[in-house]
């Protein structure tokens, strides 16, 4: 099963993707994580993407389409994947559909996390991320045991530059302008399902499990 987790920044897609990928044995592919890794390593892609990411703008389509199509061609994507943060506009959606079609694959479901802007802003502005393992915390709802330090690998936690208020607002504007359109696009294809991204992590996970069960998807964990 190939699933797209769709919704605005701060909808909780990444958090759900981590648990869902384990529960259902699906590969979690996050374009945001892949791009941040490329920036960290200073690769050509990272150097091209950084300025866009810092401003909360979309990285050029050809860059993201390439990294995603390359990633889904790898062996570990064979049993299905959960895409998080892609596609983000019509061009990405169209080109991705074509690339999948060439491989005899398709998107089976798009799970839309309908989320209010207040919740998105509160989540992102309170989010702290581990500089080493990438684990996420939240200063109010999921604080680290020791302030500023990762519970898992004891590395430094940071407030991502693009999670700061001004950039968060721009990311939401970009979402509305470019990405929101895809709700209708996938609805017309009959593969859009909706959950509330405003729910708490565990509650939402249970909701998604029930929805997936109705779609015939069983856990492997
Ligand atoms: P995310 O962690 O998914 O919010 O992504 C962080 C940033 O990476 C975004 O604000 C964009 O600059 C870039 N990015 C991630 N996914 C995409 C995509 N599908 N298309 C263009 N830019 C992306």
PDB file of N, CA, C and O in Angstrom, residues 90-149:
ATOM      1  N   UNK A  90       0.629  20.855  -7.820  1.00  0.00           N
ATOM      2  CA  UNK A  90       0.071  20.038  -8.899  1.00  0.00           C
ATOM      3  C   UNK A  90       1.167  19.399  -9.754  1.00  0.00           C
ATOM      4  O   UNK A  90       1.069  18.250 -10.153  1.00  0.00           O
ATOM      5  N   UNK A  91       2.218  20.177 -10.028  1.00  0.00           N
ATOM      6  CA  UNK A  91       3.289  19.654 -10.886  1.00  0.00           C
ATOM      7  C   UNK A  91       3.937  18.421 -10.243  1.00  0.00           C
ATOM      8  O   UNK A  91       4.171  17.406 -10.902  1.00  0.00           O
ATOM      9  N   UNK A  92       4.208  18.525  -8.943  1.00  0.00           N
ATOM     10  CA  UNK A  92       4.806  17.376  -8.254  1.00  0.00           C
ATOM     11  C   UNK A  92       3.855  16.179  -8.290  1.00  0.00           C
ATOM     12  O   UNK A  92       4.273  15.040  -8.519  1.00  0.00           O
ATOM     13  N   UNK A  93       2.555  16.453  -8.079  1.00  0.00           N
ATOM     14  CA  UNK A  93       1.572  15.361  -8.054  1.00  0.00           C
ATOM     15  C   UNK A  93       1.487  14.680  -9.424  1.00  0.00           C
ATOM     16  O   UNK A  93       1.526  13.448  -9.517  1.00  0.00           O
ATOM     17  N   UNK A  94       1.410  15.487 -10.484  1.00  0.00           N
ATOM     18  CA  UNK A  94       1.299  14.928 -11.837  1.00  0.00           C
ATOM     19  C   UNK A  94       2.537  14.115 -12.203  1.00  0.00           C
ATOM     20  O   UNK A  94       2.439  12.988 -12.691  1.00  0.00           O
ATOM     21  N   UNK A  95       3.694  14.719 -11.967  1.00  0.00           N
ATOM     22  CA  UNK A  95       4.929  14.029 -12.370  1.00  0.00           C
ATOM     23  C   UNK A  95       5.159  12.760 -11.561  1.00  0.00           C
ATOM     24  O   UNK A  95       5.683  11.777 -12.063  1.00  0.00           O
ATOM     25  N   UNK A  96       4.744  12.822 -10.293  1.00  0.00           N
ATOM     26  CA  UNK A  96       4.914  11.641  -9.445  1.00  0.00           C
ATOM     27  C   UNK A  96       3.991  10.518  -9.925  1.00  0.00           C
ATOM     28  O   UNK A  96       4.402   9.360  -9.997  1.00  0.00           O
ATOM     29  N   UNK A  97       2.746  10.869 -10.266  1.00  0.00           N
ATOM     30  CA  UNK A  97       1.812   9.864 -10.790  1.00  0.00           C
ATOM     31  C   UNK A  97       2.401   9.187 -12.027  1.00  0.00           C
ATOM     32  O   UNK A  97       2.334   7.966 -12.174  1.00  0.00           O
ATOM     33  N   UNK A  98       2.987  10.007 -12.899  1.00  0.00           N
ATOM     34  CA  UNK A  98       3.574   9.442 -14.129  1.00  0.00           C
ATOM     35  C   UNK A  98       4.744   8.514 -13.803  1.00  0.00           C
ATOM     36  O   UNK A  98       4.872   7.436 -14.370  1.00  0.00           O
ATOM     37  N   UNK A  99       5.595   8.965 -12.853  1.00  0.00           N
ATOM     38  CA  UNK A  99       6.758   8.141 -12.494  1.00  0.00           C
ATOM     39  C   UNK A  99       6.302   6.822 -11.884  1.00  0.00           C
ATOM     40  O   UNK A  99       6.856   5.753 -12.185  1.00  0.00           O
ATOM     41  N   UNK A 100       5.267   6.886 -11.034  1.00  0.00           N
ATOM     42  CA  UNK A 100       4.756   5.654 -10.415  1.00  0.00           C
ATOM     43  C   UNK A 100       4.172   4.724 -11.471  1.00  0.00           C
ATOM     44  O   UNK A 100       4.414   3.515 -11.452  1.00  0.00           O
ATOM     45  N   UNK A 101       3.417   5.317 -12.407  1.00  0.00           N
ATOM     46  CA  UNK A 101       2.755   4.540 -13.454  1.00  0.00           C
ATOM     47  C   UNK A 101       3.788   3.749 -14.267  1.00  0.00           C
ATOM     48  O   UNK A 101       3.589   2.563 -14.556  1.00  0.00           O
ATOM     49  N   UNK A 102       4.924   4.404 -14.560  1.00  0.00           N
ATOM     50  CA  UNK A 102       5.995   3.736 -15.321  1.00  0.00           C
ATOM     51  C   UNK A 102       6.520   2.521 -14.572  1.00  0.00           C
ATOM     52  O   UNK A 102       7.008   1.562 -15.155  1.00  0.00           O
ATOM     53  N   UNK A 103       6.443   2.583 -13.228  1.00  0.00           N
ATOM     54  CA  UNK A 103       6.946   1.461 -12.420  1.00  0.00           C
ATOM     55  C   UNK A 103       5.834   0.465 -12.104  1.00  0.00           C
ATOM     56  O   UNK A 103       6.009  -0.438 -11.289  1.00  0.00           O
ATOM     57  N   UNK A 104       4.624   0.702 -12.658  1.00  0.00           N
ATOM     58  CA  UNK A 104       3.493  -0.186 -12.384  1.00  0.00           C
ATOM     59  C   UNK A 104       2.943   0.000 -10.982  1.00  0.00           C
ATOM     60  O   UNK A 104       2.349  -0.918 -10.410  1.00  0.00           O
ATOM     61  N   UNK A 105       3.155   1.213 -10.412  1.00  0.00           N
ATOM     62  CA  UNK A 105       2.660   1.477  -9.055  1.00  0.00           C
ATOM     63  C   UNK A 105       1.673   2.624  -9.083  1.00  0.00           C
ATOM     64  O   UNK A 105       1.527   3.315 -10.089  1.00  0.00           O
ATOM     65  N   UNK A 106       1.039   2.875  -7.916  1.00  0.00           N
ATOM     66  CA  UNK A 106       0.139   4.035  -7.814  1.00  0.00           C
ATOM     67  C   UNK A 106       0.008   4.449  -6.347  1.00  0.00           C
ATOM     68  O   UNK A 106       0.422   3.685  -5.455  1.00  0.00           O
ATOM     69  N   UNK A 107      -0.566   5.619  -6.130  1.00  0.00           N
ATOM     70  CA  UNK A 107      -0.895   6.028  -4.760  1.00  0.00           C
ATOM     71  C   UNK A 107      -2.250   5.399  -4.442  1.00  0.00           C
ATOM     72  O   UNK A 107      -3.208   5.562  -5.192  1.00  0.00           O
ATOM     73  N   UNK A 108      -2.312   4.657  -3.324  1.00  0.00           N
ATOM     74  CA  UNK A 108      -3.571   3.983  -2.976  1.00  0.00           C
ATOM     75  C   UNK A 108      -4.472   4.865  -2.128  1.00  0.00           C
ATOM     76  O   UNK A 108      -5.687   4.745  -2.187  1.00  0.00           O
ATOM     77  N   UNK A 109      -3.853   5.705  -1.305  1.00  0.00           N
ATOM     78  CA  UNK A 109      -4.664   6.544  -0.423  1.00  0.00           C
ATOM     79  C   UNK A 109      -3.919   7.829  -0.067  1.00  0.00           C
ATOM     80  O   UNK A 109      -2.702   7.820   0.088  1.00  0.00           O
ATOM     81  N   UNK A 110      -4.685   8.910   0.027  1.00  0.00           N
ATOM     82  CA  UNK A 110      -4.115  10.179   0.516  1.00  0.00           C
ATOM     83  C   UNK A 110      -4.850  10.495   1.809  1.00  0.00           C
ATOM     84  O   UNK A 110      -6.073  10.652   1.815  1.00  0.00           O
ATOM     85  N   UNK A 111      -4.101  10.519   2.899  1.00  0.00           N
ATOM     86  CA  UNK A 111      -4.717  10.771   4.197  1.00  0.00           C
ATOM     87  C   UNK A 111      -4.515  12.243   4.551  1.00  0.00           C
ATOM     88  O   UNK A 111      -3.387  12.681   4.791  1.00  0.00           O
ATOM     89  N   UNK A 112      -5.632  12.958   4.562  1.00  0.00           N
ATOM     90  CA  UNK A 112      -5.580  14.405   4.778  1.00  0.00           C
ATOM     91  C   UNK A 112      -5.772  14.724   6.261  1.00  0.00           C
ATOM     92  O   UNK A 112      -6.800  14.400   6.848  1.00  0.00           O
ATOM     93  N   UNK A 113      -4.763  15.379   6.844  1.00  0.00           N
ATOM     94  CA  UNK A 113      -4.820  15.797   8.249  1.00  0.00           C
ATOM     95  C   UNK A 113      -5.377  17.226   8.280  1.00  0.00           C
ATOM     96  O   UNK A 113      -4.624  18.192   8.139  1.00  0.00           O
ATOM     97  N   UNK A 114      -6.684  17.329   8.436  1.00  0.00           N
ATOM     98  CA  UNK A 114      -7.300  18.656   8.449  1.00  0.00           C
ATOM     99  C   UNK A 114      -6.985  19.342   9.790  1.00  0.00           C
ATOM    100  O   UNK A 114      -7.361  18.825  10.848  1.00  0.00           O
ATOM    101  N   UNK A 115      -6.285  20.457   9.714  1.00  0.00           N
ATOM    102  CA  UNK A 115      -5.725  21.057  10.933  1.00  0.00           C
ATOM    103  C   UNK A 115      -5.964  22.556  10.968  1.00  0.00           C
ATOM    104  O   UNK A 115      -5.782  23.236   9.954  1.00  0.00           O
ATOM    105  N   UNK A 116      -6.334  23.069  12.136  1.00  0.00           N
ATOM    106  CA  UNK A 116      -6.572  24.515  12.211  1.00  0.00           C
ATOM    107  C   UNK A 116      -5.231  25.252  12.281  1.00  0.00           C
ATOM    108  O   UNK A 116      -4.260  24.742  12.863  1.00  0.00           O
ATOM    109  N   UNK A 117      -5.168  26.462  11.708  1.00  0.00           N
ATOM    110  CA  UNK A 117      -3.904  27.213  11.694  1.00  0.00           C
ATOM    111  C   UNK A 117      -3.352  27.448  13.099  1.00  0.00           C
ATOM    112  O   UNK A 117      -2.144  27.378  13.314  1.00  0.00           O
ATOM    113  N   UNK A 118      -4.254  27.655  14.105  1.00  0.00           N
ATOM    114  CA  UNK A 118      -3.772  27.906  15.483  1.00  0.00           C
ATOM    115  C   UNK A 118      -3.002  26.695  15.998  1.00  0.00           C
ATOM    116  O   UNK A 118      -1.970  26.831  16.643  1.00  0.00           O
ATOM    117  N   UNK A 119      -3.525  25.498  15.713  1.00  0.00           N
ATOM    118  CA  UNK A 119      -2.854  24.273  16.186  1.00  0.00           C
ATOM    119  C   UNK A 119      -1.508  24.122  15.478  1.00  0.00           C
ATOM    120  O   UNK A 119      -0.485  23.836  16.118  1.00  0.00           O
ATOM    121  N   UNK A 120      -1.475  24.358  14.163  1.00  0.00           N
ATOM    122  CA  UNK A 120      -0.209  24.252  13.415  1.00  0.00           C
ATOM    123  C   UNK A 120       0.840  25.187  14.009  1.00  0.00           C
ATOM    124  O   UNK A 120       1.979  24.779  14.271  1.00  0.00           O
ATOM    125  N   UNK A 121       0.437  26.431  14.241  1.00  0.00           N
ATOM    126  CA  UNK A 121       1.399  27.431  14.727  1.00  0.00           C
ATOM    127  C   UNK A 121       1.899  27.052  16.124  1.00  0.00           C
ATOM    128  O   UNK A 121       3.090  27.082  16.402  1.00  0.00           O
ATOM    129  N   UNK A 122       0.963  26.616  16.996  1.00  0.00           N
ATOM    130  CA  UNK A 122       1.360  26.250  18.364  1.00  0.00           C
ATOM    131  C   UNK A 122       2.329  25.056  18.332  1.00  0.00           C
ATOM    132  O   UNK A 122       3.343  25.033  19.022  1.00  0.00           O
ATOM    133  N   UNK A 123       2.044  24.073  17.478  1.00  0.00           N
ATOM    134  CA  UNK A 123       2.912  22.891  17.413  1.00  0.00           C
ATOM    135  C   UNK A 123       4.310  23.248  16.925  1.00  0.00           C
ATOM    136  O   UNK A 123       5.305  22.820  17.489  1.00  0.00           O
ATOM    137  N   UNK A 124       4.354  24.037  15.839  1.00  0.00           N
ATOM    138  CA  UNK A 124       5.665  24.314  15.236  1.00  0.00           C
ATOM    139  C   UNK A 124       6.482  25.269  16.098  1.00  0.00           C
ATOM    140  O   UNK A 124       7.686  25.088  16.250  1.00  0.00           O
ATOM    141  N   UNK A 125       5.821  26.271  16.695  1.00  0.00           N
ATOM    142  CA  UNK A 125       6.631  27.224  17.445  1.00  0.00           C
ATOM    143  C   UNK A 125       7.130  26.620  18.759  1.00  0.00           C
ATOM    144  O   UNK A 125       8.116  27.091  19.308  1.00  0.00           O
ATOM    145  N   UNK A 126       6.484  25.527  19.228  1.00  0.00           N
ATOM    146  CA  UNK A 126       6.972  24.881  20.452  1.00  0.00           C
ATOM    147  C   UNK A 126       7.828  23.657  20.177  1.00  0.00           C
ATOM    148  O   UNK A 126       8.344  23.015  21.085  1.00  0.00           O
ATOM    149  N   UNK A 127       8.009  23.322  18.909  1.00  0.00           N
ATOM    150  CA  UNK A 127       8.743  22.092  18.572  1.00  0.00           C
ATOM    151  C   UNK A 127      10.240  22.276  18.787  1.00  0.00           C
ATOM    152  O   UNK A 127      10.807  23.324  18.461  1.00  0.00           O
ATOM    153  N   UNK A 128      10.874  21.265  19.353  1.00  0.00           N
ATOM    154  CA  UNK A 128      12.328  21.249  19.477  1.00  0.00           C
ATOM    155  C   UNK A 128      12.811  19.934  18.862  1.00  0.00           C
ATOM    156  O   UNK A 128      12.207  18.887  19.083  1.00  0.00           O
ATOM    157  N   UNK A 129      13.910  20.020  18.100  1.00  0.00           N
ATOM    158  CA  UNK A 129      14.354  18.852  17.332  1.00  0.00           C
ATOM    159  C   UNK A 129      15.786  18.498  17.712  1.00  0.00           C
ATOM    160  O   UNK A 129      16.635  19.393  17.883  1.00  0.00           O
ATOM    161  N   UNK A 130      16.058  17.196  17.812  1.00  0.00           N
ATOM    162  CA  UNK A 130      17.415  16.763  18.164  1.00  0.00           C
ATOM    163  C   UNK A 130      18.346  16.957  16.962  1.00  0.00           C
ATOM    164  O   UNK A 130      18.025  16.545  15.846  1.00  0.00           O
ATOM    165  N   UNK A 131      19.493  17.577  17.214  1.00  0.00           N
ATOM    166  CA  UNK A 131      20.452  17.858  16.141  1.00  0.00           C
ATOM    167  C   UNK A 131      21.149  16.582  15.662  1.00  0.00           C
ATOM    168  O   UNK A 131      21.746  16.549  14.597  1.00  0.00           O
ATOM    169  N   UNK A 132      21.048  15.516  16.467  1.00  0.00           N
ATOM    170  CA  UNK A 132      21.729  14.288  16.074  1.00  0.00           C
ATOM    171  C   UNK A 132      20.772  13.242  15.502  1.00  0.00           C
ATOM    172  O   UNK A 132      20.909  12.856  14.335  1.00  0.00           O
ATOM    173  N   UNK A 133      19.754  12.838  16.285  1.00  0.00           N
ATOM    174  CA  UNK A 133      18.901  11.725  15.804  1.00  0.00           C
ATOM    175  C   UNK A 133      17.590  12.215  15.186  1.00  0.00           C
ATOM    176  O   UNK A 133      16.827  11.417  14.643  1.00  0.00           O
ATOM    177  N   UNK A 134      17.298  13.504  15.289  1.00  0.00           N
ATOM    178  CA  UNK A 134      16.099  14.051  14.638  1.00  0.00           C
ATOM    179  C   UNK A 134      14.819  13.868  15.449  1.00  0.00           C
ATOM    180  O   UNK A 134      13.744  14.247  14.982  1.00  0.00           O
ATOM    181  N   UNK A 135      14.922  13.300  16.676  1.00  0.00           N
ATOM    182  CA  UNK A 135      13.703  13.108  17.493  1.00  0.00           C
ATOM    183  C   UNK A 135      13.051  14.466  17.766  1.00  0.00           C
ATOM    184  O   UNK A 135      13.739  15.478  17.911  1.00  0.00           O
ATOM    185  N   UNK A 136      11.721  14.446  17.818  1.00  0.00           N
ATOM    186  CA  UNK A 136      10.950  15.678  18.042  1.00  0.00           C
ATOM    187  C   UNK A 136      10.444  15.756  19.480  1.00  0.00           C
ATOM    188  O   UNK A 136      10.001  14.761  20.039  1.00  0.00           O
ATOM    189  N   UNK A 137      10.465  16.957  20.035  1.00  0.00           N
ATOM    190  CA  UNK A 137       9.875  17.213  21.350  1.00  0.00           C
ATOM    191  C   UNK A 137       9.020  18.465  21.219  1.00  0.00           C
ATOM    192  O   UNK A 137       9.066  19.157  20.203  1.00  0.00           O
ATOM    193  N   UNK A 138       8.245  18.748  22.285  1.00  0.00           N
ATOM    194  CA  UNK A 138       7.476  19.988  22.287  1.00  0.00           C
ATOM    195  C   UNK A 138       7.555  20.584  23.686  1.00  0.00           C
ATOM    196  O   UNK A 138       7.357  19.860  24.672  1.00  0.00           O
ATOM    197  N   UNK A 139       7.830  21.879  23.757  1.00  0.00           N
ATOM    198  CA  UNK A 139       8.074  22.471  25.081  1.00  0.00           C
ATOM    199  C   UNK A 139       6.885  22.335  26.035  1.00  0.00           C
ATOM    200  O   UNK A 139       7.070  22.289  27.239  1.00  0.00           O
ATOM    201  N   UNK A 140       5.655  22.230  25.498  1.00  0.00           N
ATOM    202  CA  UNK A 140       4.493  22.096  26.387  1.00  0.00           C
ATOM    203  C   UNK A 140       3.950  20.675  26.422  1.00  0.00           C
ATOM    204  O   UNK A 140       3.718  20.116  27.489  1.00  0.00           O
ATOM    205  N   UNK A 141       3.778  20.080  25.233  1.00  0.00           N
ATOM    206  CA  UNK A 141       3.045  18.809  25.211  1.00  0.00           C
ATOM    207  C   UNK A 141       3.946  17.570  25.288  1.00  0.00           C
ATOM    208  O   UNK A 141       3.479  16.499  25.641  1.00  0.00           O
ATOM    209  N   UNK A 142       5.225  17.724  24.935  1.00  0.00           N
ATOM    210  CA  UNK A 142       6.133  16.568  24.986  1.00  0.00           C
ATOM    211  C   UNK A 142       7.546  17.050  25.336  1.00  0.00           C
ATOM    212  O   UNK A 142       8.478  16.934  24.536  1.00  0.00           O
ATOM    213  N   UNK A 143       7.697  17.622  26.561  1.00  0.00           N
ATOM    214  CA  UNK A 143       9.000  18.205  26.896  1.00  0.00           C
ATOM    215  C   UNK A 143      10.078  17.127  27.102  1.00  0.00           C
ATOM    216  O   UNK A 143       9.766  16.004  27.524  1.00  0.00           O
ATOM    217  N   UNK A 144      11.313  17.490  26.784  1.00  0.00           N
ATOM    218  CA  UNK A 144      12.428  16.569  27.047  1.00  0.00           C
ATOM    219  C   UNK A 144      12.605  16.471  28.566  1.00  0.00           C
ATOM    220  O   UNK A 144      12.275  17.412  29.294  1.00  0.00           O
ATOM    221  N   UNK A 145      13.123  15.309  29.016  1.00  0.00           N
ATOM    222  CA  UNK A 145      13.297  15.137  30.472  1.00  0.00           C
ATOM    223  C   UNK A 145      14.249  16.188  31.008  1.00  0.00           C
ATOM    224  O   UNK A 145      14.039  16.782  32.059  1.00  0.00           O
ATOM    225  N   UNK A 146      15.337  16.430  30.271  1.00  0.00           N
ATOM    226  CA  UNK A 146      16.308  17.454  30.655  1.00  0.00           C
ATOM    227  C   UNK A 146      16.252  18.544  29.587  1.00  0.00           C
ATOM    228  O   UNK A 146      16.508  18.264  28.405  1.00  0.00           O
ATOM    229  N   UNK A 147      15.893  19.751  30.010  1.00  0.00           N
ATOM    230  CA  UNK A 147      15.641  20.826  29.045  1.00  0.00           C
ATOM    231  C   UNK A 147      16.790  20.989  28.029  1.00  0.00           C
ATOM    232  O   UNK A 147      17.958  21.072  28.425  1.00  0.00           O
ATOM    233  N   UNK A 148      16.466  21.019  26.755  1.00  0.00           N
ATOM    234  CA  UNK A 148      17.466  21.270  25.719  1.00  0.00           C
ATOM    235  C   UNK A 148      18.284  20.048  25.320  1.00  0.00           C
ATOM    236  O   UNK A 148      19.185  20.136  24.497  1.00  0.00           O
ATOM    237  N   UNK A 149      17.962  18.871  25.945  1.00  0.00           N
ATOM    238  CA  UNK A 149      18.762  17.666  25.670  1.00  0.00           C
ATOM    239  C   UNK A 149      17.854  16.523  25.218  1.00  0.00           C
ATOM    240  O   UNK A 149      16.806  16.278  25.821  1.00  0.00           O
TER     241      UNK A 149
END
